[in-house]
Coordinates of C-alpha atoms in Angstrom, one line a residue:
M1 CA -6.2 -46.8 49.9
K2 CA -2.5 -46.2 50.0
N3 CA -2.1 -47.0 46.4
A4 CA -5.0 -44.6 45.5
V5 CA -3.2 -41.8 47.4
I6 CA 0.0 -42.6 45.6
T7 CA -1.8 -42.5 42.3
L8 CA -3.4 -39.2 43.1
R9 CA 0.0 -37.8 44.1
T10 CA 1.5 -39.1 40.9
L11 CA -1.3 -37.6 38.9
A12 CA -0.8 -34.2 40.7
V13 CA 2.9 -34.3 40.0
L14 CA 2.2 -35.1 36.3
V15 CA -0.3 -32.2 36.0
L16 CA 2.2 -29.8 37.6
A17 CA 4.9 -31.0 35.3
L18 CA 2.7 -30.6 32.3
M19 CA 1.7 -27.1 33.5
A20 CA 5.4 -26.2 33.9
V21 CA 6.2 -27.4 30.5
S22 CA 3.3 -25.5 29.0
L23 CA 4.3 -22.3 30.9
Q24 CA 7.9 -22.7 29.8
A25 CA 6.8 -23.1 26.2
Q26 CA 4.7 -20.0 26.4
V27 CA 7.5 -18.0 27.9
S28 CA 9.8 -19.4 25.2
T29 CA 7.4 -18.3 22.5
L30 CA 7.0 -14.8 24.0
T31 CA 10.8 -14.5 24.4
K32 CA 11.3 -15.5 20.7
A33 CA 8.7 -13.1 19.6
S34 CA 10.3 -10.3 21.6
E35 CA 13.7 -11.2 20.3
D36 CA 12.4 -11.3 16.7
A37 CA 10.8 -7.9 17.2
A38 CA 14.0 -6.5 18.6
R39 CA 16.0 -7.8 15.6
Q40 CA 13.5 -6.3 13.2
R41 CA 13.7 -2.9 14.9
A42 CA 17.5 -3.0 14.8
A43 CA 17.4 -4.0 11.1
D44 CA 15.0 -1.2 10.3
L45 CA 17.2 1.4 12.1
A46 CA 20.3 0.0 10.3
L47 CA 18.5 0.4 6.9
F48 CA 17.5 4.0 7.9
E49 CA 21.0 4.8 8.8
R50 CA 22.3 3.3 5.5
K51 CA 19.9 5.5 3.6
A52 CA 21.1 8.5 5.6
V53 CA 24.7 7.8 4.7
L54 CA 23.8 7.4 1.0
S55 CA 21.5 10.5 1.1
R56 CA 24.4 12.6 2.5
E57 CA 26.7 11.3 -0.3
L58 CA 24.1 12.3 -2.9
G59 CA 23.9 15.8 -1.4
A60 CA 20.4 15.4 0.1
T61 CA 19.4 17.7 2.9
H62 CA 16.4 15.9 4.3
M63 CA 14.9 12.5 5.0
V64 CA 11.4 11.4 5.5
V65 CA 11.1 10.0 9.1
T66 CA 7.5 8.7 9.0
E67 CA 7.9 5.8 6.5
G68 CA 7.5 2.3 7.9
L69 CA 6.6 3.4 11.4
P70 CA 5.0 0.7 13.6
L71 CA 1.4 0.1 12.6
A72 CA -1.3 1.3 15.0
T73 CA -2.6 -2.3 15.3
W74 CA -4.7 -1.3 18.2
E75 CA -6.9 0.7 15.8
M76 CA -7.5 -2.4 13.6
D77 CA -10.9 -4.0 13.7
P78 CA -11.6 -7.6 12.7
D79 CA -15.1 -6.5 11.8
D80 CA -14.2 -3.5 9.6
P81 CA -11.4 -3.2 7.0
Y82 CA -11.5 0.6 6.8
P83 CA -8.9 1.3 9.6
M84 CA -6.3 -0.2 7.3
W85 CA -6.3 3.0 5.4
F86 CA -5.1 5.0 8.4
V87 CA -3.2 2.6 10.9
H88 CA 0.0 3.3 9.0
H89 CA -0.2 7.1 9.1
A90 CA 1.7 9.2 11.5
S91 CA -1.1 11.0 13.4
L92 CA 0.3 13.8 15.5
L93 CA -2.3 13.4 18.3
K94 CA -1.9 9.6 18.5
I95 CA 1.9 9.4 18.5
F96 CA 2.5 12.4 20.8
P97 CA -0.9 12.4 22.7
P98 CA -1.6 15.3 25.0
K99 CA -2.9 14.5 28.4
D100 CA -6.6 14.7 27.3
V101 CA -5.9 12.2 24.5
A102 CA -3.5 9.8 26.2
P103 CA -6.1 7.6 28.0
Y104 CA -7.5 6.6 24.6
I105 CA -4.3 5.7 22.9
D106 CA -2.4 2.4 23.2
V107 CA 0.6 3.1 25.6
K108 CA 2.9 0.5 24.0
Y109 CA 2.2 1.9 20.5
V110 CA 3.1 5.4 21.7
A111 CA 6.3 4.2 23.4
A112 CA 7.4 2.1 20.5
T113 CA 6.7 4.7 17.8
Q114 CA 8.3 7.5 19.8
A115 CA 11.4 5.4 20.3
V116 CA 11.7 4.7 16.5
L117 CA 11.4 8.4 15.8
Q118 CA 13.9 9.4 18.4
N119 CA 16.4 6.9 17.0
R120 CA 15.8 8.1 13.5
C121 CA 16.2 11.7 14.4
A122 CA 19.5 10.9 16.2
V123 CA 20.7 9.4 12.9
L124 CA 19.7 12.6 11.2
A125 CA 21.6 14.7 13.7
K126 CA 24.6 12.4 13.3
Y127 CA 24.8 13.0 9.5
G128 CA 23.7 16.7 9.5
L129 CA 20.3 16.0 7.9
K130 CA 16.9 17.5 8.6
G131 CA 13.6 15.6 8.8
V132 CA 10.3 15.6 6.8
W133 CA 7.1 14.4 8.4
S134 CA 4.5 13.1 6.0
A135 CA 1.0 12.2 7.3
N136 CA -2.7 12.9 7.0
E137 CA -4.4 15.6 9.1
P138 CA -6.6 16.4 10.9
A139 CA -6.6 12.7 11.6
V140 CA -9.3 10.3 12.8
M141 CA -9.5 9.8 16.5
P142 CA -10.8 6.8 18.6
E143 CA -14.5 6.7 19.2
A144 CA -13.9 6.5 22.9
F145 CA -12.2 9.9 22.8
F146 CA -15.3 11.5 21.3
V147 CA -17.6 9.7 23.7
A148 CA -15.6 11.4 26.5
H149 CA -15.2 14.7 24.6
S150 CA -18.4 15.0 22.5
E151 CA -17.9 18.7 21.9
L152 CA -14.7 18.0 20.0
R153 CA -16.3 15.6 17.5
G154 CA -15.7 16.9 14.0
P155 CA -16.5 15.6 10.5
R156 CA -17.3 12.0 9.7
I157 CA -14.5 11.0 7.4
D158 CA -14.8 7.3 6.5
Q159 CA -15.8 6.2 3.0
P160 CA -19.2 4.7 3.7
N161 CA -19.0 2.0 1.0
R162 CA -15.7 0.8 2.3
S163 CA -16.3 1.0 6.1
R164 CA -18.8 -0.8 8.4
K165 CA -18.5 1.8 11.1
P166 CA -18.4 5.6 11.1
Y167 CA -15.1 7.4 11.9
F168 CA -14.6 11.0 12.9
A169 CA -11.8 13.5 12.9
P170 CA -11.6 16.2 15.6
N171 CA -13.2 19.6 15.1
V172 CA -10.4 22.1 14.7
D173 CA -12.6 25.1 15.2
Q174 CA -12.6 24.3 19.0
P175 CA -9.8 26.0 21.0
E176 CA -9.4 22.8 22.9
T177 CA -8.5 20.9 19.8
L178 CA -6.1 23.5 18.7
R179 CA -4.5 23.4 22.1
M180 CA -4.1 19.6 21.8
Y181 CA -2.4 20.0 18.4
H182 CA -0.2 22.8 19.9
D183 CA 0.9 20.5 22.7
A184 CA 1.5 17.5 20.4
M185 CA 3.6 19.6 18.0
Q186 CA 5.8 20.7 20.8
S187 CA 6.2 17.2 22.1
L188 CA 7.2 16.0 18.7
L189 CA 9.8 18.7 18.2
K190 CA 11.2 18.1 21.7
T191 CA 11.8 14.5 20.7
C192 CA 12.8 15.2 17.1
P193 CA 14.1 18.7 16.8
E194 CA 15.5 17.9 13.3
I195 CA 12.1 17.9 11.7
E196 CA 11.6 21.0 9.6
Q197 CA 8.9 20.3 7.0
F198 CA 5.4 18.7 7.3
N199 CA 3.6 17.3 4.3
W200 CA 0.0 16.7 5.2
V201 CA -2.7 15.2 3.1
T202 CA -6.3 15.8 4.0
T203 CA -9.8 14.4 2.9
D204 CA -8.4 10.9 2.5
A205 CA -7.5 7.8 4.5
G206 CA -8.9 8.9 7.8
S207 CA -8.6 12.7 7.7
G208 CA -10.6 15.8 6.9
F209 CA -11.9 19.3 7.8
D210 CA -15.5 20.1 8.9
W211 CA -17.9 21.2 6.1
T212 CA -15.6 20.7 3.2
P213 CA -17.5 19.5 0.1
S214 CA -15.4 16.4 -0.6
L215 CA -15.8 14.5 2.6
Y216 CA -16.6 10.9 1.6
P217 CA -19.9 10.6 3.6
G218 CA -21.0 14.0 2.2
I219 CA -20.5 17.5 3.5
N220 CA -20.8 17.4 7.3
G221 CA -19.3 18.6 10.5
N222 CA -20.0 20.2 13.9
S223 CA -23.2 22.1 13.5
N224 CA -22.0 24.9 15.8
F225 CA -19.4 25.9 13.2
K226 CA -21.3 25.3 10.0
D227 CA -21.2 29.0 9.1
R228 CA -17.6 29.6 9.8
L229 CA -15.5 30.2 6.7
I230 CA -13.6 27.1 5.6
S231 CA -10.6 29.5 4.9
D232 CA -10.6 30.6 8.5
R233 CA -10.9 26.9 9.7
V234 CA -7.9 25.7 7.6
A235 CA -5.7 28.7 8.1
G236 CA -6.4 28.7 11.8
F237 CA -5.4 25.1 12.1
L238 CA -2.1 25.6 10.2
I239 CA -1.2 28.8 11.9
N240 CA -1.8 27.2 15.3
V241 CA 0.7 24.4 14.8
Q242 CA 3.3 26.7 13.2
Q243 CA 3.0 29.0 16.2
A244 CA 3.4 26.0 18.5
A245 CA 6.7 25.2 16.9
R246 CA 7.8 28.9 17.2
D247 CA 6.9 28.9 20.9
A248 CA 9.2 25.9 21.3
G249 CA 12.0 27.7 19.4
H250 CA 11.6 26.0 16.0
E251 CA 10.7 27.2 12.5
I252 CA 8.7 24.7 10.5
E253 CA 7.1 24.6 7.0
I254 CA 3.8 22.9 6.2
N255 CA 2.3 22.1 2.9
L256 CA -1.3 20.8 3.0
N257 CA -2.6 18.9 0.0
P258 CA -6.2 17.7 -0.4
I259 CA -6.5 14.3 -2.0
A260 CA -5.9 14.6 -5.7
G261 CA -9.4 14.7 -7.2
R262 CA -10.7 12.4 -9.9
Q263 CA -13.4 13.3 -12.4
W264 CA -16.2 12.0 -10.2
M265 CA -15.0 13.7 -7.0
L266 CA -15.8 17.1 -5.6
P267 CA -12.8 19.4 -4.9
T268 CA -11.9 19.8 -1.2
F269 CA -11.4 23.5 -1.7
S270 CA -13.2 25.4 -4.4
P271 CA -11.1 28.0 -6.3
D272 CA -12.4 31.0 -4.2
V273 CA -11.9 29.1 -0.9
F274 CA -8.4 28.1 -2.0
E275 CA -7.5 31.7 -2.7
N276 CA -8.9 32.9 0.6
I277 CA -6.9 30.2 2.5
V278 CA -3.7 31.2 0.9
R279 CA -4.2 34.9 1.5
K280 CA -4.7 34.2 5.3
L281 CA -1.5 32.1 5.6
P282 CA 1.9 33.6 6.6
R283 CA 5.2 32.6 5.1
G284 CA 6.1 29.0 5.6
L285 CA 2.6 27.7 5.3
A286 CA 1.1 26.5 2.0
V287 CA -1.9 24.8 0.5
E288 CA -1.6 22.7 -2.7
G289 CA 1.9 24.1 -3.2
R290 CA 1.0 27.8 -3.0
E291 CA 2.5 29.6 -0.1
G292 CA 0.9 32.4 1.8
P293 CA 0.1 35.2 1.7
D294 CA 0.8 36.0 -2.0
G295 CA 0.4 32.5 -3.5
R296 CA 4.0 32.1 -4.5
P297 CA 5.1 28.5 -5.3
F298 CA 6.0 26.6 -2.2
D299 CA 9.8 26.1 -2.2
G300 CA 9.7 23.0 -0.1
V301 CA 11.8 19.9 0.1
A302 CA 11.8 18.0 -3.3
T303 CA 11.8 14.3 -3.5
I304 CA 13.9 12.3 -6.0
G305 CA 14.2 8.5 -6.5
S306 CA 11.5 5.9 -6.7
G307 CA 10.3 2.8 -5.0
N308 CA 9.1 -0.5 -6.5
A309 CA 7.4 0.2 -9.8
F310 CA 5.2 -2.9 -9.8
Y311 CA 4.2 -3.6 -6.2
P312 CA 3.9 -6.3 -4.8
V313 CA 6.8 -7.4 -7.0
V314 CA 10.0 -6.0 -5.4
G315 CA 13.3 -4.9 -6.7
I316 CA 12.3 -3.2 -9.9
V317 CA 13.1 0.5 -10.5
V318 CA 12.2 2.0 -13.9
P319 CA 14.7 4.7 -14.9
P320 CA 13.1 7.9 -16.4
I321 CA 14.0 7.6 -20.0
S322 CA 10.7 9.0 -21.2
G323 CA 10.7 11.8 -18.6
G324 CA 7.9 10.4 -16.4
G325 CA 8.7 10.7 -12.7
N326 CA 11.3 12.5 -10.7
T327 CA 13.9 9.7 -10.3
T328 CA 17.2 11.4 -10.9
A329 CA 19.3 14.0 -9.2
G330 CA 19.9 15.9 -12.5
G331 CA 17.5 18.7 -11.7
A332 CA 17.3 18.5 -8.0
K333 CA 16.5 21.6 -6.0
A334 CA 18.7 22.9 -3.3
R335 CA 16.7 21.0 -0.6
F336 CA 15.7 17.5 -1.4
D337 CA 15.3 14.0 0.1
V338 CA 15.7 10.7 -1.6
N339 CA 13.1 8.0 -2.0
F340 CA 15.3 4.9 -2.1
G341 CA 12.4 2.5 -1.8
D342 CA 12.9 -0.6 0.3
A343 CA 15.9 -2.7 0.8
T344 CA 15.6 -4.3 -2.6
T345 CA 15.9 -1.0 -4.5
V346 CA 18.3 1.0 -2.4
D347 CA 21.5 0.0 -4.2
F348 CA 20.2 0.6 -7.7
N349 CA 18.6 3.9 -6.8
Y350 CA 21.9 5.0 -5.3
R351 CA 23.9 4.1 -8.3
L352 CA 21.4 5.7 -10.6
L353 CA 21.2 9.0 -8.7
K354 CA 24.9 9.2 -8.2
F355 CA 25.6 8.7 -11.9
T356 CA 23.0 11.2 -13.1
R357 CA 23.7 13.8 -10.5
G358 CA 24.7 17.0 -12.3
K359 CA 24.2 15.5 -15.7
P360 CA 21.8 16.9 -18.3
M361 CA 18.3 15.3 -18.1
R362 CA 16.0 18.0 -19.3
T363 CA 15.3 16.8 -22.9
L364 CA 14.7 13.4 -24.3
V365 CA 18.1 13.5 -26.0
D366 CA 19.7 14.5 -22.7
R367 CA 18.0 11.6 -20.9
V368 CA 18.8 9.0 -23.6
T369 CA 22.5 10.1 -23.7
T370 CA 22.9 10.1 -19.9
M371 CA 21.0 6.9 -19.4
R372 CA 22.9 5.1 -22.1
A373 CA 26.1 5.9 -20.3
F374 CA 24.6 4.7 -17.0
A375 CA 23.5 1.5 -18.8
A376 CA 27.1 0.9 -19.9
S377 CA 28.2 1.3 -16.3
E378 CA 25.6 -1.3 -15.2
G379 CA 25.8 -4.0 -17.8
G380 CA 29.0 -3.2 -19.7
E381 CA 29.4 -1.4 -23.0
G382 CA 28.5 -4.5 -25.0
E383 CA 25.1 -4.8 -23.3
A384 CA 24.2 -1.1 -22.8
D385 CA 21.8 -1.0 -25.7
N386 CA 20.0 -4.1 -24.5
L387 CA 19.7 -2.7 -21.0
M388 CA 18.4 0.6 -22.4
E389 CA 15.8 -1.3 -24.5
A390 CA 14.8 -3.3 -21.4
W391 CA 14.3 -0.1 -19.4
S392 CA 12.3 1.4 -22.3
A393 CA 10.1 -1.7 -22.4
L394 CA 9.4 -1.4 -18.6
D395 CA 8.6 2.3 -19.0
D396 CA 6.0 1.2 -21.6
V397 CA 4.6 -1.3 -19.1
Q398 CA 4.3 1.3 -16.4
R399 CA 2.6 3.8 -18.7
N400 CA 0.2 1.2 -20.2
L401 CA -1.0 0.1 -16.8
Q402 CA -2.0 3.7 -15.9
V403 CA -5.1 3.0 -18.0
L404 CA -6.3 0.6 -15.3
N405 CA -5.0 2.4 -12.3
F406 CA -7.8 3.4 -9.8
G407 CA -4.9 2.9 -7.5
D408 CA -2.1 0.7 -8.7
V409 CA -3.8 -2.2 -10.4
L410 CA -1.5 -5.0 -9.0
K411 CA -1.8 -3.7 -5.5
M412 CA -5.5 -3.2 -5.7
G413 CA -6.1 -6.6 -7.2
H414 CA -3.5 -9.0 -5.9
V415 CA -3.1 -7.4 -2.5
L416 CA -6.3 -5.6 -1.4
N417 CA -8.5 -8.1 -3.2
R418 CA -6.1 -11.1 -2.8
W419 CA -6.3 -12.3 -6.4
V420 CA -3.0 -14.1 -5.8
T421 CA -4.4 -16.3 -3.1
R422 CA -8.2 -16.6 -3.8
P423 CA -9.7 -19.3 -6.0
M424 CA -11.9 -18.7 -9.0
V425 CA -14.8 -21.1 -8.9
P426 CA -18.3 -20.8 -10.4
Y427 CA -20.1 -20.8 -7.0
P428 CA -17.9 -19.0 -4.5
E429 CA -20.8 -18.8 -2.1
D430 CA -20.4 -22.6 -1.6
L431 CA -16.8 -22.4 -0.4
T432 CA -16.2 -23.4 3.2
E433 CA -14.4 -21.4 5.8
V434 CA -11.4 -23.7 5.4
D435 CA -11.5 -23.0 1.6
K436 CA -11.5 -19.2 2.3
K437 CA -9.1 -19.1 5.3
D438 CA -6.2 -17.6 3.3
Y439 CA -8.0 -14.7 1.8
R440 CA -11.4 -13.8 3.2
Q441 CA -10.2 -11.9 6.2
F442 CA -7.8 -9.9 4.0
L443 CA -10.3 -8.7 1.4
F444 CA -10.8 -4.9 1.5
Q445 CA -14.6 -5.5 1.5
A446 CA -16.9 -3.8 3.9
K447 CA -20.2 -5.0 2.5
G448 CA -21.8 -8.5 2.4
E449 CA -20.8 -11.8 1.1
D450 CA -22.3 -11.2 -2.3
Q451 CA -19.8 -8.4 -2.9
A452 CA -17.0 -10.4 -1.2
D453 CA -17.6 -13.3 -3.6
D454 CA -17.2 -11.0 -6.6
L455 CA -13.6 -11.1 -7.9
I456 CA -13.7 -7.5 -9.3
D457 CA -15.5 -5.8 -6.4
I458 CA -12.5 -4.0 -4.9
Q459 CA -13.5 -1.4 -2.3
A460 CA -16.9 -1.1 -3.8
M461 CA -15.5 0.4 -6.9
R462 CA -16.2 -2.4 -9.4
M463 CA -14.0 -0.6 -11.9
Y464 CA -13.5 -3.7 -14.0
E465 CA -17.1 -4.8 -14.1
G466 CA -18.8 -6.0 -17.3
W467 CA -17.9 -7.2 -20.7
G468 CA -16.7 -3.7 -21.9
A469 CA -14.3 -3.5 -18.9
K470 CA -13.1 -7.0 -19.7
M471 CA -12.3 -6.0 -23.2
L472 CA -10.4 -2.9 -22.1
F473 CA -8.6 -4.8 -19.4
Q474 CA -7.8 -7.6 -21.9
R475 CA -6.5 -5.2 -24.5
T476 CA -4.3 -3.4 -21.9
I477 CA -2.7 -6.7 -20.8
E478 CA -2.4 -7.8 -24.4
I479 CA -0.1 -4.9 -25.2
T480 CA 1.6 -4.8 -21.9
V481 CA 2.8 -8.4 -21.3
P482 CA 4.8 -8.5 -24.6
R483 CA 6.7 -5.5 -23.5
A484 CA 7.4 -7.1 -20.1
R485 CA 8.5 -10.3 -21.9
R486 CA 10.8 -8.2 -24.1
A487 CA 12.4 -6.7 -21.0
L488 CA 12.8 -10.2 -19.6
I489 CA 14.5 -11.6 -22.7
L490 CA 16.9 -8.7 -22.8
I491 CA 17.8 -9.1 -19.1
E492 CA 18.4 -12.8 -19.7
S493 CA 20.7 -11.9 -22.6
I494 CA 22.7 -9.5 -20.3
H495 CA 22.9 -12.3 -17.7
D496 CA 24.2 -14.8 -20.3
A497 CA 26.9 -12.3 -21.4
E498 CA 28.0 -11.5 -17.8
K499 CA 31.3 -13.1 -16.6
D500 CA 31.2 -12.0 -13.0
E501 CA 29.4 -14.6 -10.9
A502 CA 27.9 -12.1 -8.4
A503 CA 26.6 -9.8 -11.2
R504 CA 25.2 -12.9 -13.0
G505 CA 23.3 -13.6 -9.8
Q506 CA 21.8 -10.1 -9.7
W507 CA 20.7 -10.3 -13.4
E508 CA 19.2 -13.7 -12.7
L509 CA 17.2 -12.3 -9.8
M510 CA 16.0 -9.4 -11.9
G511 CA 14.8 -11.9 -14.5
K512 CA 12.8 -13.8 -11.8
R513 CA 11.2 -10.6 -10.6
L514 CA 10.2 -9.7 -14.2
Q515 CA 8.8 -13.1 -14.7
A516 CA 6.8 -12.7 -11.5
L517 CA 5.4 -9.4 -12.9
I518 CA 4.3 -11.2 -16.0
Y519 CA 2.6 -13.9 -14.0
L520 CA 0.7 -11.3 -11.9
L521 CA -0.4 -9.5 -15.1
Q522 CA -1.7 -12.7 -16.6
S523 CA -3.5 -13.6 -13.3
A524 CA -5.1 -10.2 -13.2
E525 CA -6.4 -10.7 -16.7
N526 CA -7.7 -14.1 -15.8
M527 CA -9.6 -12.7 -12.8
V528 CA -11.3 -10.0 -14.8
D529 CA -12.1 -12.3 -17.7
Y530 CA -13.5 -15.0 -15.4
Q531 CA -15.8 -12.7 -13.5
A532 CA -17.2 -11.1 -16.7
Q533 CA -17.9 -14.5 -18.3
L534 CA -19.4 -15.8 -15.0
D535 CA -21.7 -12.8 -14.7
H536 CA -22.7 -13.0 -18.4
V537 CA -23.6 -16.7 -18.1
K538 CA -25.5 -16.4 -14.8
S539 CA -27.5 -13.3 -16.1
M540 CA -29.0 -15.4 -19.0
G541 CA -30.5 -17.9 -16.5
I542 CA -30.2 -20.8 -18.9
K543 CA -30.7 -24.1 -17.2
P544 CA -28.3 -27.0 -18.2
E545 CA -29.8 -30.0 -20.0
V546 CA -30.1 -32.8 -17.6
N547 CA -29.7 -35.5 -20.2
P548 CA -27.8 -34.1 -23.2
V549 CA -28.1 -36.0 -26.4
L550 CA -25.1 -37.9 -27.8
G551 CA -22.9 -35.5 -29.8
T552 CA -23.5 -32.5 -27.5
Q553 CA -20.3 -30.4 -27.6
S554 CA -19.0 -28.0 -24.9
G555 CA -20.4 -24.5 -25.5
W556 CA -18.0 -21.7 -26.1
D557 CA -18.9 -20.0 -22.9
R558 CA -18.3 -23.2 -20.9
T559 CA -15.0 -23.8 -22.6
D560 CA -13.9 -20.2 -22.2
L561 CA -14.7 -20.1 -18.4
M562 CA -13.0 -23.4 -17.7
Q563 CA -10.0 -22.6 -19.8
T564 CA -9.6 -19.3 -17.9
A565 CA -9.7 -21.3 -14.6
R566 CA -7.1 -23.7 -15.9
K567 CA -4.8 -20.8 -17.1
E568 CA -5.0 -19.4 -13.6
I569 CA -4.0 -22.7 -12.0
D570 CA -1.1 -23.2 -14.4
T571 CA 0.0 -19.5 -13.9
M572 CA -0.1 -19.9 -10.1
I573 CA 1.9 -23.2 -10.2
S574 CA 4.6 -21.4 -12.2
L575 CA 4.5 -18.4 -9.8
N576 CA 5.0 -20.8 -6.8
R577 CA 7.9 -22.5 -8.4
L578 CA 9.5 -19.2 -9.2
I579 CA 9.1 -17.9 -5.6
E580 CA 10.5 -21.2 -4.2
S581 CA 13.5 -21.1 -6.6
T582 CA 15.3 -18.4 -4.6
S583 CA 15.8 -17.3 -1.1
E584 CA 15.8 -13.7 -2.3
P585 CA 12.5 -11.7 -2.1
I586 CA 10.3 -11.7 -5.2
L587 CA 7.1 -10.3 -3.7
D588 CA 6.8 -8.0 -0.7
M589 CA 5.8 -10.1 2.3
A590 CA 5.3 -9.5 6.0
P591 CA 8.1 -11.0 8.1
T592 CA 5.6 -13.1 10.2
P593 CA 2.1 -14.5 9.6
E594 CA 0.8 -12.3 12.5
E595 CA 1.9 -9.2 10.5
E596 CA 0.0 -10.1 7.3
T597 CA -2.6 -7.4 6.7
I598 CA -5.1 -6.3 4.1
M599 CA -2.3 -4.1 2.8
R600 CA 0.5 -6.7 2.8
L601 CA 0.9 -10.3 1.8
G602 CA 2.0 -12.9 4.3
P603 CA 5.2 -14.9 4.4
N604 CA 3.5 -18.2 3.8
I605 CA 2.4 -17.1 0.3
T606 CA 3.4 -20.3 -1.4
A607 CA 1.3 -22.5 0.9
Q608 CA -1.6 -20.1 0.3
I609 CA -1.2 -20.3 -3.5
K610 CA -1.0 -24.1 -3.3
H611 CA -4.2 -24.1 -1.2
K612 CA -5.9 -21.9 -3.9
I613 CA -4.9 -24.3 -6.6
D614 CA -6.2 -27.3 -4.6
V615 CA -9.6 -25.6 -4.0
M616 CA -10.0 -24.8 -7.7
N617 CA -9.1 -28.4 -8.6
A618 CA -11.7 -29.7 -6.1
H619 CA -14.5 -27.7 -7.8
W620 CA -14.3 -28.7 -11.5
R621 CA -17.7 -30.5 -11.4
D622 CA -19.4 -27.3 -10.1
Y623 CA -19.4 -26.2 -13.8
D624 CA -21.9 -29.0 -14.5
R625 CA -24.5 -26.9 -12.5
L626 CA -23.9 -24.0 -14.8
F627 CA -23.6 -25.5 -18.2
T628 CA -24.9 -28.5 -20.2
V629 CA -22.3 -31.2 -19.8
P630 CA -20.9 -32.2 -23.2
N631 CA -21.7 -35.7 -24.4
P632 CA -19.5 -36.1 -27.6

């Protein structure tokens, strides 16, 4: 009995010890996560301040304060991808929630985001800069808010083919809603008095006004205000927030832009509604770049510079030789901010903008002359022509890809549809959860598994569907990749001629990034080709021969499909080796696996690509179910 007691006591001690170790491990993990988050916040603020210093040197007057704010992860839904279109937007009511809104907003998100903004605005004050706030309004609100305040429910604003749940913006006809925006604007300006201009987009990514024709679910809104003029609704909303700023002692400017319409879309504001809105606006308020009340061009803050040209590849800026894009300081307005891009493009953008500042850039001859001189400062006089040719080739790549852009093609395909990590197999419906673990949860796909299994079903658009789309896509890549390769060869030539070791390293890195671009373009073509061929074969419904006679050869369709799969495997192997060849970033990746989202690749991308390759190699015999097996 005594031994049993001792054994029980020993067991109890062991259990307590194990619990202590487990608790200590959990505390250690939480501490590390907290420390990592603090380091990331410090790094982000340091980058913002660096951009402020460079902006001031370039003569900029403003900076955008809303880029890269903390994601509203509390709005994300594992059962619905649609919130990913608005969790990164700076919604006024959710970052500076009035008392009526606060119970429905994540407290930690509010505190963290306000702290980031306060620190950024302190940087602006330090360097004598003013702030620009870019967001989407009137912005989607949590459903719990509308359950509690049903009278404030405004239009449904989700895209019903891309969402699984309905989402609503507030009704801005209601005095209570206007009062909330009034309070939120004053709270914002109390925290960030440096903000002077607001650039708001509406009718997109979780925003919209009641009863405007272009709302994604169709024209809708609060029935009590259906007969109110849209011009009164929009003008009243903008005047309200402008007056809130004035009541707090601030003058602000606002430019409201509906989503840029495509041919199949209805305009948010018809011409007569647009004219009526503008006439009702006072100075300082504008819609679509026309300021009230006389419709003069809105003289707002201009933006110069550019970010990554071929996202998710980082570190590539395409100088404006052909004149496309506002990427130089040559014709800057009196008030402007600078888009430096991310950390991989800041230095190049700064050098480019500093060199071109004040130099002629209006005509093609002007741009070629100025950019030739800049190229000499970058690569030396002996390689200036090669560098100019490389930039021209990349400009061609950028313009050629516009044909495929229903949204940037590489972002839509390789990020939102995870082409880079998802396998191509003839029967994707047979893949296991383990097979799909790296990509399924990150597909922007709100419908069923049939759509999710389709490689070209991106946000229910299917813009690359069918044989005709395959041919157009194929032709575009066919003329684009050689230009990218030309740029790569020229950059490698510049690298070989460079004597300075640090400069050689930068040219080598640029070459790796261009090679990654080529691999992603090739992979995109593979994906579209594969799905078109797979659809074509399955639509014919031809059953494979069970016992093919001796001498049976592989059909062209079987050979084509399997060769496409093999090309994708070999391309991905090369991409993986490229990424692993350097510690410098090649693709934009979230800093931790937990921060990987539909909109951003994860840091373990090479393991995910390897898994994709392994899955594809495990399914070669699946083609036997689709085609007659050759028996040569």
